[in-house]
PDB file of C-alpha atoms in Angstrom:
ATOM      1  CA  MET U   1      -0.133  -0.152  -0.137  1.00  0.00           C
ATOM      2  CA  ILE U   2       1.565   3.588  -0.815  1.00  0.00           C
ATOM      3  CA  ASN U   3       1.941   5.496   2.295  1.00  0.00           C
ATOM      4  CA  PRO U   4       2.678   9.171   0.876  1.00  0.00           C
ATOM      5  CA  ARG U   5       3.562  11.468   3.446  1.00  0.00           C
ATOM      6  CA  ILE U   6       1.498  14.586   3.311  1.00  0.00           C
ATOM      7  CA  SER U   7       3.082  17.884   3.822  1.00  0.00           C
ATOM      8  CA  PRO U   8       0.492  20.669   4.055  1.00  0.00           C
ATOM      9  CA  ILE U   9       3.105  23.232   4.176  1.00  0.00           C
ATOM     10  CA  LYS U  10       4.350  22.092   0.821  1.00  0.00           C
ATOM     11  CA  ASN U  11       0.780  21.404  -0.672  1.00  0.00           C
ATOM     12  CA  LEU U  12       0.238  25.354   0.367  1.00  0.00           C
ATOM     13  CA  LEU U  13       3.351  26.378  -1.077  1.00  0.00           C
ATOM     14  CA  GLU U  14       2.770  24.718  -4.337  1.00  0.00           C
ATOM     15  CA  THR U  15      -0.779  26.243  -4.397  1.00  0.00           C
ATOM     16  CA  LEU U  16       0.634  29.275  -4.140  1.00  0.00           C
ATOM     17  CA  ILE U  17       3.522  29.471  -6.528  1.00  0.00           C
ATOM     18  CA  ASP U  18       0.537  28.247  -9.047  1.00  0.00           C
ATOM     19  CA  ARG U  19      -1.395  31.234  -8.284  1.00  0.00           C
ATOM     20  CA  ILE U  20       1.903  33.563  -8.386  1.00  0.00           C
ATOM     21  CA  ARG U  21       2.300  32.204 -12.173  1.00  0.00           C
ATOM     22  CA  GLY U  22      -1.056  32.592 -12.897  1.00  0.00           C
ATOM     23  CA  PHE U  23      -2.743  29.047 -12.993  1.00  0.00           C
ATOM     24  CA  LYS U  24      -6.272  28.689 -12.854  1.00  0.00           C
ATOM     25  CA  TYR U  25      -7.431  25.316 -11.469  1.00  0.00           C
ATOM     26  CA  GLY U  26     -10.611  23.742 -13.387  1.00  0.00           C
ATOM     27  CA  GLU U  27     -12.081  20.429 -14.005  1.00  0.00           C
ATOM     28  CA  LYS U  28     -10.547  17.850 -15.923  1.00  0.00           C
ATOM     29  CA  GLY U  29     -11.900  19.218 -19.416  1.00  0.00           C
ATOM     30  CA  ILE U  30     -12.589  17.874 -22.470  1.00  0.00           C
ATOM     31  CA  ILE U  31     -13.770  19.826 -25.710  1.00  0.00           C
ATOM     32  CA  SER U  32     -15.178  18.176 -28.735  1.00  0.00           C
ATOM     33  CA  ILE U  33     -15.406  20.529 -31.687  1.00  0.00           C
ATOM     34  CA  GLU U  34     -16.507  19.229 -35.474  1.00  0.00           C
ATOM     35  CA  LEU U  35     -14.175  18.073 -37.742  1.00  0.00           C
ATOM     36  CA  ASN U  36     -15.325  16.725 -41.409  1.00  0.00           C
ATOM     37  CA  GLU U  37     -15.386  17.549 -44.810  1.00  0.00           C
ATOM     38  CA  SER U  38     -16.612  21.066 -44.606  1.00  0.00           C
ATOM     39  CA  THR U  39     -14.446  22.144 -42.196  1.00  0.00           C
ATOM     40  CA  SER U  40     -12.217  25.099 -43.621  1.00  0.00           C
ATOM     41  CA  LYS U  41      -8.273  25.668 -43.223  1.00  0.00           C
ATOM     42  CA  SER U  42      -9.255  28.976 -41.951  1.00  0.00           C
ATOM     43  CA  GLU U  43     -11.373  27.384 -39.142  1.00  0.00           C
ATOM     44  CA  ILE U  44      -8.358  25.051 -38.446  1.00  0.00           C
ATOM     45  CA  GLU U  45      -6.181  27.952 -38.193  1.00  0.00           C
ATOM     46  CA  THR U  46      -8.487  29.617 -35.758  1.00  0.00           C
ATOM     47  CA  LEU U  47      -8.587  26.469 -33.575  1.00  0.00           C
ATOM     48  CA  VAL U  48      -4.628  26.254 -33.812  1.00  0.00           C
ATOM     49  CA  SER U  49      -4.346  29.807 -32.884  1.00  0.00           C
ATOM     50  CA  LYS U  50      -6.149  29.365 -29.344  1.00  0.00           C
ATOM     51  CA  LEU U  51      -3.399  26.459 -28.420  1.00  0.00           C
ATOM     52  CA  ASP U  52      -1.623  27.376 -25.192  1.00  0.00           C
ATOM     53  CA  HIS U  53       0.372  25.566 -22.470  1.00  0.00           C
ATOM     54  CA  ARG U  54      -3.089  24.457 -20.403  1.00  0.00           C
ATOM     55  CA  MET U  55      -4.502  22.313 -23.248  1.00  0.00           C
ATOM     56  CA  THR U  56      -3.529  19.423 -25.522  1.00  0.00           C
ATOM     57  CA  LEU U  57      -5.245  19.156 -28.957  1.00  0.00           C
ATOM     58  CA  ARG U  58      -5.691  15.768 -30.004  1.00  0.00           C
ATOM     59  CA  PHE U  59      -6.413  14.047 -33.363  1.00  0.00           C
ATOM     60  CA  TYR U  60      -5.453  11.591 -35.533  1.00  0.00           C
ATOM     61  CA  ASP U  61      -3.035  12.071 -38.686  1.00  0.00           C
ATOM     62  CA  ALA U  62      -4.323   9.389 -40.933  1.00  0.00           C
ATOM     63  CA  PHE U  63      -0.992  10.195 -43.143  1.00  0.00           C
ATOM     64  CA  TYR U  64       1.699   9.630 -40.945  1.00  0.00           C
ATOM     65  CA  GLY U  65       4.132   6.968 -41.750  1.00  0.00           C
ATOM     66  CA  LEU U  66       2.400   6.071 -44.952  1.00  0.00           C
ATOM     67  CA  GLN U  67       3.844   4.306 -47.519  1.00  0.00           C
ATOM     68  CA  LYS U  68       3.616   5.349 -51.256  1.00  0.00           C
ATOM     69  CA  ASP U  69       0.538   2.693 -51.930  1.00  0.00           C
ATOM     70  CA  ASP U  70      -0.897   2.893 -48.832  1.00  0.00           C
ATOM     71  CA  LYS U  71      -4.323   4.418 -48.273  1.00  0.00           C
ATOM     72  CA  PRO U  72      -5.625   6.145 -45.144  1.00  0.00           C
ATOM     73  CA  TRP U  73      -8.102   4.822 -42.676  1.00  0.00           C
ATOM     74  CA  PRO U  74     -10.117   6.033 -40.050  1.00  0.00           C
ATOM     75  CA  HIS U  75      -8.239   5.346 -36.657  1.00  0.00           C
ATOM     76  CA  GLY U  76      -6.657   2.385 -38.609  1.00  0.00           C
ATOM     77  CA  ASP U  77      -3.018   0.564 -38.639  1.00  0.00           C
ATOM     78  CA  ASN U  78      -1.191   3.206 -40.435  1.00  0.00           C
ATOM     79  CA  GLY U  79      -1.087   6.888 -39.318  1.00  0.00           C
ATOM     80  CA  ALA U  80      -0.665   8.264 -35.598  1.00  0.00           C
ATOM     81  CA  PHE U  81      -3.169   9.585 -32.773  1.00  0.00           C
ATOM     82  CA  THR U  82      -1.288  13.040 -32.444  1.00  0.00           C
ATOM     83  CA  ASP U  83      -1.244  15.054 -29.155  1.00  0.00           C
ATOM     84  CA  VAL U  84      -0.191  18.715 -29.966  1.00  0.00           C
ATOM     85  CA  THR U  85       0.676  21.096 -27.276  1.00  0.00           C
ATOM     86  CA  MET U  86       2.533  24.517 -26.599  1.00  0.00           C
ATOM     87  CA  LYS U  87       5.793  24.070 -24.725  1.00  0.00           C
ATOM     88  CA  SER U  88       8.158  27.335 -24.381  1.00  0.00           C
ATOM     89  CA  GLY U  89       5.953  28.958 -26.752  1.00  0.00           C
ATOM     90  CA  ARG U  90       6.167  26.809 -29.397  1.00  0.00           C
ATOM     91  CA  LEU U  91       4.092  23.815 -30.876  1.00  0.00           C
ATOM     92  CA  VAL U  92       5.043  20.383 -30.259  1.00  0.00           C
ATOM     93  CA  ALA U  93       3.656  17.098 -31.284  1.00  0.00           C
ATOM     94  CA  LYS U  94       3.959  13.883 -29.956  1.00  0.00           C
ATOM     95  CA  ARG U  95       2.684  10.696 -32.042  1.00  0.00           C
ATOM     96  CA  GLY U  96       1.857   7.196 -31.016  1.00  0.00           C
ATOM     97  CA  ASN U  97      -0.483   3.907 -32.136  1.00  0.00           C
ATOM     98  CA  HIS U  98      -0.767   0.670 -31.013  1.00  0.00           C
ATOM     99  CA  GLY U  99       0.068   1.479 -27.193  1.00  0.00           C
ATOM    100  CA  GLY U 100       3.143   2.736 -28.381  1.00  0.00           C
ATOM    101  CA  TYR U 101       4.710   6.165 -29.653  1.00  0.00           C
ATOM    102  CA  LYS U 102       6.664   6.894 -32.789  1.00  0.00           C
ATOM    103  CA  ASP U 103       9.766   8.982 -32.392  1.00  0.00           C
ATOM    104  CA  GLY U 104      10.694   7.219 -28.845  1.00  0.00           C
ATOM    105  CA  GLY U 105       7.611   9.248 -27.483  1.00  0.00           C
ATOM    106  CA  LYS U 106       9.655  12.628 -27.758  1.00  0.00           C
ATOM    107  CA  TRP U 107       7.949  15.537 -28.161  1.00  0.00           C
ATOM    108  CA  LEU U 108       8.949  17.308 -31.710  1.00  0.00           C
ATOM    109  CA  LYS U 109       8.372  20.672 -33.030  1.00  0.00           C
ATOM    110  CA  ILE U 110       6.122  21.526 -35.677  1.00  0.00           C
ATOM    111  CA  SER U 111       5.302  24.440 -37.145  1.00  0.00           C
ATOM    112  CA  LYS U 112       1.610  25.941 -36.966  1.00  0.00           C
ATOM    113  CA  GLN U 113       1.189  25.517 -40.903  1.00  0.00           C
ATOM    114  CA  GLU U 114       2.196  22.151 -40.627  1.00  0.00           C
ATOM    115  CA  LEU U 115      -0.484  21.578 -38.156  1.00  0.00           C
ATOM    116  CA  ILE U 116      -2.980  23.032 -39.823  1.00  0.00           C
ATOM    117  CA  ASP U 117      -2.301  21.353 -43.036  1.00  0.00           C
ATOM    118  CA  THR U 118      -1.876  17.799 -41.380  1.00  0.00           C
ATOM    119  CA  ILE U 119      -5.292  18.394 -39.495  1.00  0.00           C
ATOM    120  CA  PHE U 120      -6.916  19.684 -43.093  1.00  0.00           C
ATOM    121  CA  LYS U 121      -5.570  16.615 -44.641  1.00  0.00           C
ATOM    122  CA  SER U 122      -6.835  14.112 -42.022  1.00  0.00           C
ATOM    123  CA  ARG U 123      -9.801  15.767 -41.371  1.00  0.00           C
ATOM    124  CA  ASP U 124     -12.144  12.643 -43.002  1.00  0.00           C
ATOM    125  CA  PHE U 125     -10.505  10.346 -40.738  1.00  0.00           C
ATOM    126  CA  ASN U 126     -11.492  11.577 -37.411  1.00  0.00           C
ATOM    127  CA  PHE U 127     -14.888  10.151 -36.881  1.00  0.00           C
ATOM    128  CA  GLY U 128     -15.929  13.916 -37.264  1.00  0.00           C
ATOM    129  CA  LYS U 129     -14.383  15.476 -34.292  1.00  0.00           C
ATOM    130  CA  ILE U 130     -11.233  16.654 -32.802  1.00  0.00           C
ATOM    131  CA  LYS U 131     -10.610  17.194 -28.883  1.00  0.00           C
ATOM    132  CA  ILE U 132      -8.929  19.621 -26.669  1.00  0.00           C
ATOM    133  CA  GLU U 133      -8.331  18.359 -23.330  1.00  0.00           C
ATOM    134  CA  SER U 134      -7.023  20.595 -20.264  1.00  0.00           C
ATOM    135  CA  ARG U 135      -3.770  19.694 -19.326  1.00  0.00           C
ATOM    136  CA  LEU U 136      -2.610  18.557 -15.411  1.00  0.00           C
ATOM    137  CA  ILE U 137      -0.861  20.892 -13.544  1.00  0.00           C
ATOM    138  CA  ARG U 138      -0.213  18.752 -10.625  1.00  0.00           C
ATOM    139  CA  THR U 139      -1.294  15.897  -8.479  1.00  0.00           C
ATOM    140  CA  GLN U 140      -1.273  16.174  -4.169  1.00  0.00           C
ATOM    141  CA  TRP U 141      -1.949  14.221  -1.541  1.00  0.00           C
ATOM    142  CA  VAL U 142      -4.582  15.720   0.945  1.00  0.00           C
ATOM    143  CA  LYS U 143      -5.533  14.241   4.027  1.00  0.00           C
ATOM    144  CA  SER U 144      -9.605  13.604   4.238  1.00  0.00           C
ATOM    145  CA  MET U 145     -11.153  12.372   7.297  1.00  0.00           C
ATOM    146  CA  ASN U 146      -8.844   9.251   8.185  1.00  0.00           C
ATOM    147  CA  SER U 147      -7.678   8.596   4.843  1.00  0.00           C
ATOM    148  CA  LYS U 148      -5.523  10.370   2.062  1.00  0.00           C
ATOM    149  CA  VAL U 149      -6.612  11.573  -1.057  1.00  0.00           C
ATOM    150  CA  LEU U 150      -4.391  11.929  -4.284  1.00  0.00           C
ATOM    151  CA  VAL U 151      -6.060  15.225  -5.870  1.00  0.00           C
ATOM    152  CA  ALA U 152      -5.373  16.163  -9.300  1.00  0.00           C
ATOM    153  CA  TYR U 153      -5.492  20.035 -10.309  1.00  0.00           C
ATOM    154  CA  TYR U 154      -5.690  20.733 -14.022  1.00  0.00           C
ATOM    155  CA  HIS U 155      -5.945  23.807 -16.015  1.00  0.00           C
ATOM    156  CA  ASP U 156      -9.015  25.764 -16.525  1.00  0.00           C
ATOM    157  CA  ILE U 157      -9.977  25.823 -20.165  1.00  0.00           C
ATOM    158  CA  SER U 158     -13.518  26.306 -19.654  1.00  0.00           C
ATOM    159  CA  GLU U 159     -13.666  29.834 -22.202  1.00  0.00           C
ATOM    160  CA  ILE U 160     -12.563  27.552 -24.983  1.00  0.00           C
ATOM    161  CA  ASN U 161     -15.953  26.048 -24.774  1.00  0.00           C
ATOM    162  CA  SER U 162     -17.834  29.148 -24.690  1.00  0.00           C
ATOM    163  CA  GLN U 163     -15.908  30.870 -28.063  1.00  0.00           C
ATOM    164  CA  LYS U 164     -16.862  30.205 -31.373  1.00  0.00           C
ATOM    165  CA  THR U 165     -14.074  27.751 -33.349  1.00  0.00           C
TER     166      THR U 165
END
């Protein structure tokens, strides 16, 4: 059994540092956005422009790693499930399929235009949607009655849901 040592002072300091850094806590958010053959490049560009360090964009890149004669399939054996986020002001992507990551699981730089083009090209292979998920800030063990509870703190991305993409 895990017996984490709970430090209320450490938890308080971490929370205070988060506030100083401007982090706003929220529920784990998953926002589904329509993505289909009628989705334009400018709509995708608007969506990509909203990305920041608080969120991860998730979609299926049906053309990643395809051989010359291969045809793309929705969520198929070829292609890659792709996560994109913003780190140090740059877009980075991690790709995987069948439970493993491609490129050694590293976050690799991707240009805004490359991302827009990739999403646009793969828009018919994502079962009609693309997702934005809030990123985890931290977890903390908190004492609750006679037990310990692991609490997850996520970035608040609720304003994305209220914005039109």
